[in-house]
Amino acid sequence: MLRRLSDYAWRLLAVAVAAYLVLTLLGRFHLITLAAFLAMVITSVVRPLVDLADRVVPRPFAVLIGLAVAVLVPAGLLALIGETVANDVDRLSQEFQGGLDRLETVLEGAPLHLAPSTFGDLQQKVADFLSAHRSTLISTVLSGAGRLAEVGTGAALAVFMAVFFLHSGDRMWEWTVSQFPAAAGEHLGRGGRVAWRTFAGYTRGIFVVAATNAVLVGIALYFLGVPLALPLTVLEFLASFVPLVGSPVAMLVASVVALATRGPVIAVVVLLLIVVIGQIEGHLVHPLVMSRAVNLHPVAVAVSVLAGSIAAGVIGAVVAVPLVSVLWAVYADRRGPAPGAKAAEGTATAAPSGPPTVPGR
């Protein structure tokens, strides 16, 4: 018994060391790693459009059409948001100031009875803090500008990689598999097909879930008369890519805006939307869209998001769930079906034939 446990312990230790070395190497070249991840996201989302256009035009033009749509749609949306905020900035500032005055009046009344000097002291403390840490804030802004240039470089690299993934990704994968011995190449090819199918299914599914949440939030904020409805809708869409956590955080931001501009009643209604949209997502949209691609328990999703955020911040929280989903899908495929299912299926459990389902053609 002890010998068997020691054998498993050494194997787990070897796997842990290998995983640590791989993660350290990827973290060392994090810009390339994130660019490759973003390129695979772009490929998984744009490929259906490229394959559709490929029936009419040559493959290079189909790739160009798909990438143009992928770039122009977000750019147009950001331009629309900027124009909306710029046109309403004076009105919004007045509404925010009036909302803060109303909030101050409410807090000074029953049941809290805060002293009128509380808000003046708070404003003075904020001003003193900004004055004392001015140099730190300036250096933070400058470092943020450097990070922005790094993000631009990574985005350009991601688009460059996505072009080749969409155009000839299958041939690139087949060449990679051919560099290994026949037996290892067969296992690698099958694992790659399973991994890409899971990753693409998750990415497309999470886009559908995020878009559904954003549409519901946008409609609700519009009818409630909350300012900045369009930017808050986009924030909800982006935040939904962090499962379980992102959407409630975005709705909390929307509730703060509603509190400052529309009053506490509308803010409470926006907070109730967190529960309503969470129920719709958890019991309708998510099972309907993601059930075929991802089969993870909510506890596993929560632990993955928390571990990813601890390891790499927001980026880790976004990457954690698709990474765990891919690893689990490959493990489940390698483990094979249960003995009873194998006997019932007969030869149907053989490795799938045909070209691997990997980025591009």
mmCIF file of C-alpha atoms in Angstrom:
data_model
loop_
_atom_site.group_PDB
_atom_site.id
_atom_site.type_symbol
_atom_site.label_atom_id
_atom_site.label_comp_id
_atom_site.label_asym_id
_atom_site.label_seq_id
_atom_site.Cartn_x
_atom_site.Cartn_y
_atom_site.Cartn_z
ATOM 1 C CA MET A 1 0.000 0.000 0.000
ATOM 2 C CA LEU A 2 2.751 2.456 0.984
ATOM 3 C CA ARG A 3 4.754 1.510 -2.107
ATOM 4 C CA ARG A 4 1.762 2.259 -4.335
ATOM 5 C CA LEU A 5 1.171 5.597 -2.619
ATOM 6 C CA SER A 6 4.835 6.503 -2.991
ATOM 7 C CA ASP A 7 4.700 5.643 -6.702
ATOM 8 C CA TYR A 8 1.705 7.943 -7.182
ATOM 9 C CA ALA A 9 3.360 10.648 -5.074
ATOM 10 C CA TRP A 10 6.491 10.679 -7.253
ATOM 11 C CA ARG A 11 4.393 10.794 -10.402
ATOM 12 C CA LEU A 12 2.297 13.674 -9.100
ATOM 13 C CA LEU A 13 5.463 15.468 -8.056
ATOM 14 C CA ALA A 14 6.952 15.025 -11.528
ATOM 15 C CA VAL A 15 3.757 16.326 -13.145
ATOM 16 C CA ALA A 16 3.685 19.309 -10.776
ATOM 17 C CA VAL A 17 7.322 20.182 -11.530
ATOM 18 C CA ALA A 18 6.704 19.897 -15.276
ATOM 19 C CA ALA A 19 3.581 22.079 -15.039
ATOM 20 C CA TYR A 20 5.491 24.649 -12.986
ATOM 21 C CA LEU A 21 8.310 24.792 -15.535
ATOM 22 C CA VAL A 22 5.864 25.171 -18.419
ATOM 23 C CA LEU A 23 3.939 27.953 -16.657
ATOM 24 C CA THR A 24 7.198 29.700 -15.759
ATOM 25 C CA LEU A 25 8.337 29.555 -19.375
ATOM 26 C CA LEU A 26 4.998 30.880 -20.618
ATOM 27 C CA GLY A 27 5.085 33.650 -18.018
ATOM 28 C CA ARG A 28 8.607 34.578 -19.084
ATOM 29 C CA PHE A 29 7.315 35.186 -22.610
ATOM 30 C CA HIS A 30 3.891 36.406 -21.516
ATOM 31 C CA LEU A 31 3.486 38.800 -24.433
ATOM 32 C CA ILE A 32 3.854 35.987 -26.980
ATOM 33 C CA THR A 33 1.660 33.684 -24.876
ATOM 34 C CA LEU A 34 -1.160 36.229 -24.640
ATOM 35 C CA ALA A 35 -0.842 37.062 -28.341
ATOM 36 C CA ALA A 36 -1.164 33.366 -29.228
ATOM 37 C CA PHE A 37 -4.177 33.016 -26.935
ATOM 38 C CA LEU A 38 -5.838 36.084 -28.454
ATOM 39 C CA ALA A 39 -5.060 34.778 -31.945
ATOM 40 C CA MET A 40 -6.809 31.505 -31.129
ATOM 41 C CA VAL A 41 -9.804 33.438 -29.759
ATOM 42 C CA ILE A 42 -9.993 35.470 -32.973
ATOM 43 C CA THR A 43 -9.642 32.320 -35.056
ATOM 44 C CA SER A 44 -12.357 30.423 -33.209
ATOM 45 C CA VAL A 45 -14.829 33.321 -33.520
ATOM 46 C CA VAL A 46 -14.031 34.436 -37.074
ATOM 47 C CA ARG A 47 -13.490 31.035 -38.680
ATOM 48 C CA PRO A 48 -17.208 30.282 -39.344
ATOM 49 C CA LEU A 49 -17.467 33.554 -41.280
ATOM 50 C CA VAL A 50 -14.240 32.811 -43.151
ATOM 51 C CA ASP A 51 -15.412 29.315 -44.077
ATOM 52 C CA LEU A 52 -18.689 30.786 -45.320
ATOM 53 C CA ALA A 53 -16.947 33.427 -47.430
ATOM 54 C CA ASP A 54 -14.522 30.753 -48.707
ATOM 55 C CA ARG A 55 -17.392 29.231 -50.699
ATOM 56 C CA VAL A 56 -17.623 32.393 -52.803
ATOM 57 C CA VAL A 57 -14.135 33.940 -52.879
ATOM 58 C CA PRO A 58 -10.588 32.531 -52.592
ATOM 59 C CA ARG A 59 -9.335 31.713 -49.113
ATOM 60 C CA PRO A 60 -7.026 34.764 -48.734
ATOM 61 C CA PHE A 61 -9.889 37.142 -49.517
ATOM 62 C CA ALA A 62 -12.159 35.219 -47.138
ATOM 63 C CA VAL A 63 -9.597 35.657 -44.353
ATOM 64 C CA LEU A 64 -9.378 39.371 -45.163
ATOM 65 C CA ILE A 65 -13.167 39.718 -44.971
ATOM 66 C CA GLY A 66 -13.349 37.899 -41.624
ATOM 67 C CA LEU A 67 -10.577 39.946 -40.031
ATOM 68 C CA ALA A 68 -12.026 43.202 -41.393
ATOM 69 C CA VAL A 69 -15.339 42.431 -39.707
ATOM 70 C CA ALA A 70 -13.550 41.441 -36.479
ATOM 71 C CA VAL A 71 -11.659 44.765 -36.412
ATOM 72 C CA LEU A 72 -14.262 47.194 -37.780
ATOM 73 C CA VAL A 73 -17.161 46.121 -35.542
ATOM 74 C CA PRO A 74 -15.350 46.788 -32.200
ATOM 75 C CA ALA A 75 -13.762 49.964 -33.616
ATOM 76 C CA GLY A 76 -17.146 51.297 -34.715
ATOM 77 C CA LEU A 77 -18.677 50.458 -31.354
ATOM 78 C CA LEU A 78 -15.899 52.261 -29.473
ATOM 79 C CA ALA A 79 -16.288 55.293 -31.743
ATOM 80 C CA LEU A 80 -20.020 55.342 -31.048
ATOM 81 C CA ILE A 81 -19.392 55.172 -27.295
ATOM 82 C CA GLY A 82 -16.879 58.020 -27.463
ATOM 83 C CA GLU A 83 -19.274 60.197 -29.449
ATOM 84 C CA THR A 84 -22.130 59.460 -27.041
ATOM 85 C CA VAL A 85 -20.093 60.372 -23.970
ATOM 86 C CA ALA A 86 -18.626 63.492 -25.615
ATOM 87 C CA ASN A 87 -22.040 64.823 -26.627
ATOM 88 C CA ASP A 88 -23.570 64.327 -23.185
ATOM 89 C CA VAL A 89 -20.617 65.152 -20.932
ATOM 90 C CA ASP A 90 -22.074 68.467 -19.673
ATOM 91 C CA ARG A 91 -25.501 66.998 -18.940
ATOM 92 C CA LEU A 92 -23.960 63.955 -17.291
ATOM 93 C CA SER A 93 -21.740 66.061 -15.035
ATOM 94 C CA GLN A 94 -24.772 68.055 -13.892
ATOM 95 C CA GLU A 95 -26.755 64.871 -13.242
ATOM 96 C CA PHE A 96 -23.893 63.354 -11.268
ATOM 97 C CA GLN A 97 -23.507 66.491 -9.166
ATOM 98 C CA GLY A 98 -27.236 66.660 -8.524
ATOM 99 C CA GLY A 99 -27.324 62.961 -7.673
ATOM 100 C CA LEU A 100 -24.472 63.334 -5.204
ATOM 101 C CA ASP A 101 -26.270 66.259 -3.560
ATOM 102 C CA ARG A 102 -29.460 64.185 -3.246
ATOM 103 C CA LEU A 103 -27.467 61.258 -1.843
ATOM 104 C CA GLU A 104 -25.834 63.544 0.703
ATOM 105 C CA THR A 105 -29.256 64.817 1.782
ATOM 106 C CA VAL A 106 -30.589 61.281 2.192
ATOM 107 C CA LEU A 107 -27.591 60.150 4.259
ATOM 108 C CA GLU A 108 -27.872 63.180 6.519
ATOM 109 C CA GLY A 109 -31.501 62.322 7.282
ATOM 110 C CA ALA A 110 -33.065 59.349 9.060
ATOM 111 C CA PRO A 111 -31.990 56.721 9.915
ATOM 112 C CA LEU A 112 -28.243 57.389 9.476
ATOM 113 C CA HIS A 113 -28.137 61.083 10.518
ATOM 114 C CA LEU A 114 -24.589 61.606 9.225
ATOM 115 C CA ALA A 115 -23.008 64.933 10.140
ATOM 116 C CA PRO A 116 -22.982 67.499 7.299
ATOM 117 C CA SER A 117 -19.226 67.898 7.732
ATOM 118 C CA THR A 118 -18.633 64.225 6.902
ATOM 119 C CA PHE A 119 -18.690 64.735 3.139
ATOM 120 C CA GLY A 120 -16.611 67.905 3.325
ATOM 121 C CA ASP A 121 -13.991 66.072 5.375
ATOM 122 C CA LEU A 122 -14.050 63.186 2.907
ATOM 123 C CA GLN A 123 -13.501 65.515 -0.059
ATOM 124 C CA GLN A 124 -10.628 67.204 1.768
ATOM 125 C CA LYS A 125 -9.013 63.851 2.561
ATOM 126 C CA VAL A 126 -9.245 62.808 -1.082
ATOM 127 C CA ALA A 127 -7.685 66.118 -2.183
ATOM 128 C CA ASP A 128 -4.881 65.749 0.392
ATOM 129 C CA PHE A 129 -4.210 62.182 -0.733
ATOM 130 C CA LEU A 130 -3.969 63.190 -4.396
ATOM 131 C CA SER A 131 -1.654 66.069 -3.526
ATOM 132 C CA ALA A 132 0.619 63.898 -1.363
ATOM 133 C CA HIS A 133 0.857 61.091 -3.932
ATOM 134 C CA ARG A 134 1.020 63.206 -7.076
ATOM 135 C CA SER A 135 4.420 61.864 -8.179
ATOM 136 C CA THR A 136 3.295 58.277 -7.653
ATOM 137 C CA LEU A 137 0.147 58.867 -9.692
ATOM 138 C CA ILE A 138 2.145 60.479 -12.515
ATOM 139 C CA SER A 139 4.585 57.548 -12.646
ATOM 140 C CA THR A 140 1.627 55.152 -12.651
ATOM 141 C CA VAL A 141 0.105 56.976 -15.621
ATOM 142 C CA LEU A 142 3.427 56.895 -17.486
ATOM 143 C CA SER A 143 3.866 53.184 -16.810
ATOM 144 C CA GLY A 144 0.307 52.683 -18.005
ATOM 145 C CA ALA A 145 1.236 54.401 -21.269
ATOM 146 C CA GLY A 146 4.125 51.965 -21.640
ATOM 147 C CA ARG A 147 1.776 49.076 -20.975
ATOM 148 C CA LEU A 148 -0.556 50.473 -23.621
ATOM 149 C CA ALA A 149 2.247 50.296 -26.186
ATOM 150 C CA GLU A 150 2.928 46.706 -25.096
ATOM 151 C CA VAL A 151 -0.750 45.860 -25.496
ATOM 152 C CA GLY A 152 -0.703 47.340 -29.001
ATOM 153 C CA THR A 153 2.304 45.221 -29.914
ATOM 154 C CA GLY A 154 0.640 42.080 -28.577
ATOM 155 C CA ALA A 155 -2.588 42.857 -30.453
ATOM 156 C CA ALA A 156 -0.691 43.346 -33.717
ATOM 157 C CA LEU A 157 1.129 40.040 -33.180
ATOM 158 C CA ALA A 158 -2.177 38.316 -32.406
ATOM 159 C CA VAL A 159 -3.761 39.549 -35.637
ATOM 160 C CA PHE A 160 -0.658 38.497 -37.584
ATOM 161 C CA MET A 161 -0.835 34.989 -36.113
ATOM 162 C CA ALA A 162 -4.608 34.799 -36.637
ATOM 163 C CA VAL A 163 -4.118 35.452 -40.361
ATOM 164 C CA PHE A 164 -2.038 32.296 -40.737
ATOM 165 C CA PHE A 165 -4.238 30.265 -38.370
ATOM 166 C CA LEU A 166 -7.268 31.105 -40.499
ATOM 167 C CA HIS A 167 -5.525 30.605 -43.816
ATOM 168 C CA SER A 168 -3.479 27.453 -43.250
ATOM 169 C CA GLY A 169 -3.857 26.390 -39.626
ATOM 170 C CA ASP A 170 -4.628 22.762 -40.520
ATOM 171 C CA ARG A 171 -1.438 22.422 -42.538
ATOM 172 C CA MET A 172 0.574 24.014 -39.715
ATOM 173 C CA TRP A 173 -0.873 21.518 -37.229
ATOM 174 C CA GLU A 174 -0.333 18.545 -39.529
ATOM 175 C CA TRP A 175 3.307 19.552 -39.969
ATOM 176 C CA THR A 176 3.728 19.814 -36.187
ATOM 177 C CA VAL A 177 2.207 16.370 -35.615
ATOM 178 C CA SER A 178 4.406 14.851 -38.362
ATOM 179 C CA GLN A 179 7.555 15.832 -36.437
ATOM 180 C CA PHE A 180 6.758 13.228 -33.754
ATOM 181 C CA PRO A 181 6.936 9.429 -34.012
ATOM 182 C CA ALA A 182 3.858 7.784 -35.481
ATOM 183 C CA ALA A 183 2.376 6.571 -32.170
ATOM 184 C CA ALA A 184 3.024 9.836 -30.356
ATOM 185 C CA GLY A 185 1.790 11.822 -33.350
ATOM 186 C CA GLU A 186 -1.489 9.894 -33.371
ATOM 187 C CA HIS A 187 -2.114 10.668 -29.700
ATOM 188 C CA LEU A 188 -1.054 14.285 -30.173
ATOM 189 C CA GLY A 189 -3.320 14.703 -33.192
ATOM 190 C CA ARG A 190 -6.339 13.312 -31.376
ATOM 191 C CA GLY A 191 -5.623 15.391 -28.287
ATOM 192 C CA GLY A 192 -5.257 18.483 -30.465
ATOM 193 C CA ARG A 193 -8.628 17.874 -32.109
ATOM 194 C CA VAL A 194 -10.332 17.485 -28.744
ATOM 195 C CA ALA A 195 -8.557 20.528 -27.304
ATOM 196 C CA TRP A 196 -9.420 22.784 -30.221
ATOM 197 C CA ARG A 197 -13.035 21.604 -30.369
ATOM 198 C CA THR A 198 -13.436 22.385 -26.660
ATOM 199 C CA PHE A 199 -11.661 25.735 -26.863
ATOM 200 C CA ALA A 200 -13.585 26.892 -29.931
ATOM 201 C CA GLY A 201 -16.878 25.756 -28.428
ATOM 202 C CA TYR A 202 -16.160 27.568 -25.176
ATOM 203 C CA THR A 203 -15.061 30.780 -26.917
ATOM 204 C CA ARG A 204 -18.066 30.942 -29.214
ATOM 205 C CA GLY A 205 -20.360 30.018 -26.355
ATOM 206 C CA ILE A 206 -18.999 32.663 -24.005
ATOM 207 C CA PHE A 207 -19.449 35.261 -26.747
ATOM 208 C CA VAL A 208 -23.115 34.284 -27.031
ATOM 209 C CA VAL A 209 -23.563 34.364 -23.237
ATOM 210 C CA ALA A 210 -21.823 37.751 -22.952
ATOM 211 C CA ALA A 211 -23.857 39.211 -25.804
ATOM 212 C CA THR A 212 -27.104 37.946 -24.236
ATOM 213 C CA ASN A 213 -26.230 39.472 -20.863
ATOM 214 C CA ALA A 214 -25.242 42.756 -22.512
ATOM 215 C CA VAL A 215 -28.490 42.976 -24.497
ATOM 216 C CA LEU A 216 -30.598 42.320 -21.396
ATOM 217 C CA VAL A 217 -28.655 44.901 -19.373
ATOM 218 C CA GLY A 218 -28.766 47.474 -22.168
ATOM 219 C CA ILE A 219 -32.528 47.165 -22.583
ATOM 220 C CA ALA A 220 -33.114 47.412 -18.830
ATOM 221 C CA LEU A 221 -30.842 50.457 -18.391
ATOM 222 C CA TYR A 222 -32.431 52.199 -21.375
ATOM 223 C CA PHE A 223 -35.972 51.831 -20.063
ATOM 224 C CA LEU A 224 -34.863 52.795 -16.547
ATOM 225 C CA GLY A 225 -33.371 56.003 -17.944
ATOM 226 C CA VAL A 226 -29.855 55.355 -16.576
ATOM 227 C CA PRO A 227 -27.228 57.548 -18.304
ATOM 228 C CA LEU A 228 -24.259 55.947 -20.079
ATOM 229 C CA ALA A 229 -26.425 52.951 -20.973
ATOM 230 C CA LEU A 230 -24.293 52.079 -24.019
ATOM 231 C CA PRO A 231 -20.885 52.195 -22.245
ATOM 232 C CA LEU A 232 -22.329 50.215 -19.335
ATOM 233 C CA THR A 233 -23.697 47.647 -21.792
ATOM 234 C CA VAL A 234 -20.249 47.237 -23.338
ATOM 235 C CA LEU A 235 -18.764 46.935 -19.837
ATOM 236 C CA GLU A 236 -21.259 44.159 -19.088
ATOM 237 C CA PHE A 237 -20.284 42.373 -22.312
ATOM 238 C CA LEU A 238 -16.564 42.492 -21.511
ATOM 239 C CA ALA A 239 -17.052 41.586 -17.838
ATOM 240 C CA SER A 240 -19.090 38.495 -18.747
ATOM 241 C CA PHE A 241 -15.909 36.856 -20.029
ATOM 242 C CA VAL A 242 -14.965 36.323 -16.364
ATOM 243 C CA PRO A 243 -17.492 33.655 -15.274
ATOM 244 C CA LEU A 244 -19.496 34.088 -12.067
ATOM 245 C CA VAL A 245 -17.695 37.284 -11.051
ATOM 246 C CA GLY A 246 -17.530 39.668 -14.008
ATOM 247 C CA SER A 247 -21.225 40.275 -14.628
ATOM 248 C CA PRO A 248 -22.128 41.148 -10.994
ATOM 249 C CA VAL A 249 -19.173 43.560 -10.791
ATOM 250 C CA ALA A 250 -20.308 45.342 -13.969
ATOM 251 C CA MET A 251 -23.851 45.584 -12.611
ATOM 252 C CA LEU A 252 -22.524 47.061 -9.366
ATOM 253 C CA VAL A 253 -20.841 49.793 -11.417
ATOM 254 C CA ALA A 254 -24.151 50.386 -13.220
ATOM 255 C CA SER A 255 -25.959 50.601 -9.867
ATOM 256 C CA VAL A 256 -23.501 53.259 -8.649
ATOM 257 C CA VAL A 257 -24.158 55.300 -11.800
ATOM 258 C CA ALA A 258 -27.904 54.841 -11.287
ATOM 259 C CA LEU A 259 -27.599 55.890 -7.638
ATOM 260 C CA ALA A 260 -25.735 59.075 -8.525
ATOM 261 C CA THR A 261 -28.057 60.080 -11.366
ATOM 262 C CA ARG A 262 -31.468 58.474 -10.855
ATOM 263 C CA GLY A 263 -31.709 57.965 -7.113
ATOM 264 C CA PRO A 264 -31.767 54.997 -4.701
ATOM 265 C CA VAL A 265 -34.938 53.378 -6.065
ATOM 266 C CA ILE A 266 -33.541 52.922 -9.576
ATOM 267 C CA ALA A 267 -30.222 51.817 -8.061
ATOM 268 C CA VAL A 268 -32.021 49.067 -6.115
ATOM 269 C CA VAL A 269 -33.792 47.975 -9.309
ATOM 270 C CA VAL A 270 -30.424 47.739 -11.078
ATOM 271 C CA LEU A 271 -29.084 45.659 -8.183
ATOM 272 C CA LEU A 272 -32.053 43.311 -8.541
ATOM 273 C CA LEU A 273 -31.050 42.847 -12.181
ATOM 274 C CA ILE A 274 -27.946 41.033 -10.917
ATOM 275 C CA VAL A 275 -30.175 38.278 -9.534
ATOM 276 C CA VAL A 276 -32.515 38.198 -12.538
ATOM 277 C CA ILE A 277 -29.787 38.120 -15.189
ATOM 278 C CA GLY A 278 -27.790 35.614 -13.128
ATOM 279 C CA GLN A 279 -30.777 33.268 -13.051
ATOM 280 C CA ILE A 280 -31.376 33.635 -16.780
ATOM 281 C CA GLU A 281 -27.710 32.994 -17.521
ATOM 282 C CA GLY A 282 -27.300 30.102 -15.089
ATOM 283 C CA HIS A 283 -30.514 28.207 -15.839
ATOM 284 C CA LEU A 284 -31.218 29.026 -19.493
ATOM 285 C CA VAL A 285 -28.480 30.591 -21.616
ATOM 286 C CA HIS A 286 -25.388 28.900 -20.176
ATOM 287 C CA PRO A 287 -26.729 25.296 -20.196
ATOM 288 C CA LEU A 288 -28.241 25.775 -23.649
ATOM 289 C CA VAL A 289 -25.114 27.258 -25.227
ATOM 290 C CA MET A 290 -22.181 25.785 -23.280
ATOM 291 C CA SER A 291 -23.315 22.264 -22.388
ATOM 292 C CA ARG A 292 -21.721 20.651 -25.442
ATOM 293 C CA ALA A 293 -18.389 22.431 -25.116
ATOM 294 C CA VAL A 294 -17.741 22.624 -21.357
ATOM 295 C CA ASN A 295 -18.701 20.156 -18.659
ATOM 296 C CA LEU A 296 -17.340 21.714 -15.471
ATOM 297 C CA HIS A 297 -19.038 21.919 -12.114
ATOM 298 C CA PRO A 298 -19.687 25.489 -10.873
ATOM 299 C CA VAL A 299 -17.311 24.847 -7.967
ATOM 300 C CA ALA A 300 -14.548 23.971 -10.442
ATOM 301 C CA VAL A 301 -15.315 27.146 -12.401
ATOM 302 C CA ALA A 302 -15.183 29.292 -9.247
ATOM 303 C CA VAL A 303 -11.908 27.744 -8.073
ATOM 304 C CA SER A 304 -10.411 28.142 -11.568
ATOM 305 C CA VAL A 305 -11.348 31.827 -11.737
ATOM 306 C CA LEU A 306 -9.958 32.483 -8.244
ATOM 307 C CA ALA A 307 -6.722 30.599 -8.927
ATOM 308 C CA GLY A 308 -6.276 32.367 -12.261
ATOM 309 C CA SER A 309 -6.835 35.794 -10.721
ATOM 310 C CA ILE A 310 -4.302 35.058 -7.967
ATOM 311 C CA ALA A 311 -1.728 33.838 -10.485
ATOM 312 C CA ALA A 312 -2.139 36.475 -13.199
ATOM 313 C CA GLY A 313 -4.778 39.028 -12.226
ATOM 314 C CA VAL A 314 -7.657 39.783 -14.590
ATOM 315 C CA ILE A 315 -5.975 38.029 -17.503
ATOM 316 C CA GLY A 316 -5.589 34.876 -15.429
ATOM 317 C CA ALA A 317 -9.269 34.990 -14.475
ATOM 318 C CA VAL A 318 -10.232 35.178 -18.160
ATOM 319 C CA VAL A 319 -7.870 32.413 -19.290
ATOM 320 C CA ALA A 320 -8.404 30.022 -16.367
ATOM 321 C CA VAL A 321 -11.770 28.483 -17.299
ATOM 322 C CA PRO A 322 -10.983 27.728 -20.994
ATOM 323 C CA LEU A 323 -7.608 26.303 -19.952
ATOM 324 C CA VAL A 324 -9.142 24.008 -17.332
ATOM 325 C CA SER A 325 -11.921 23.042 -19.770
ATOM 326 C CA VAL A 326 -9.404 22.051 -22.447
ATOM 327 C CA LEU A 327 -7.264 20.052 -20.017
ATOM 328 C CA TRP A 328 -10.307 18.243 -18.639
ATOM 329 C CA ALA A 329 -11.648 17.456 -22.133
ATOM 330 C CA VAL A 330 -8.296 16.007 -23.224
ATOM 331 C CA TYR A 331 -8.020 13.985 -20.008
ATOM 332 C CA ALA A 332 -11.555 12.645 -20.395
ATOM 333 C CA ASP A 333 -10.858 11.672 -24.001
ATOM 334 C CA ARG A 334 -7.589 9.941 -23.094
ATOM 335 C CA ARG A 335 -9.251 8.144 -20.198
ATOM 336 C CA GLY A 336 -11.875 6.747 -22.567
ATOM 337 C CA PRO A 337 -15.493 5.761 -21.931
ATOM 338 C CA ALA A 338 -16.693 3.583 -19.087
ATOM 339 C CA PRO A 339 -16.341 -0.217 -19.608
ATOM 340 C CA GLY A 340 -20.101 -0.673 -20.048
ATOM 341 C CA ALA A 341 -20.298 2.095 -22.609
ATOM 342 C CA LYS A 342 -17.307 0.686 -24.471
ATOM 343 C CA ALA A 343 -18.923 -2.721 -24.740
ATOM 344 C CA ALA A 344 -22.171 -1.183 -25.969
ATOM 345 C CA GLU A 345 -20.516 1.047 -28.531
ATOM 346 C CA GLY A 346 -18.246 -1.619 -29.956
ATOM 347 C CA THR A 347 -15.931 -0.182 -32.519
ATOM 348 C CA ALA A 348 -17.605 3.244 -32.359
ATOM 349 C CA THR A 349 -15.010 4.317 -29.791
ATOM 350 C CA ALA A 350 -12.185 4.228 -32.291
ATOM 351 C CA ALA A 351 -10.229 7.408 -32.870
ATOM 352 C CA PRO A 352 -12.070 9.795 -35.180
ATOM 353 C CA SER A 353 -10.842 10.013 -38.723
ATOM 354 C CA GLY A 354 -10.538 12.956 -41.032
ATOM 355 C CA PRO A 355 -8.538 16.142 -40.823
ATOM 356 C CA PRO A 356 -7.983 17.609 -37.361
ATOM 357 C CA THR A 357 -10.291 20.377 -36.235
ATOM 358 C CA VAL A 358 -7.654 23.038 -35.620
ATOM 359 C CA PRO A 359 -7.390 26.732 -36.479
ATOM 360 C CA GLY A 360 -7.974 27.443 -40.122
ATOM 361 C CA ARG A 361 -7.677 25.170 -43.091
#
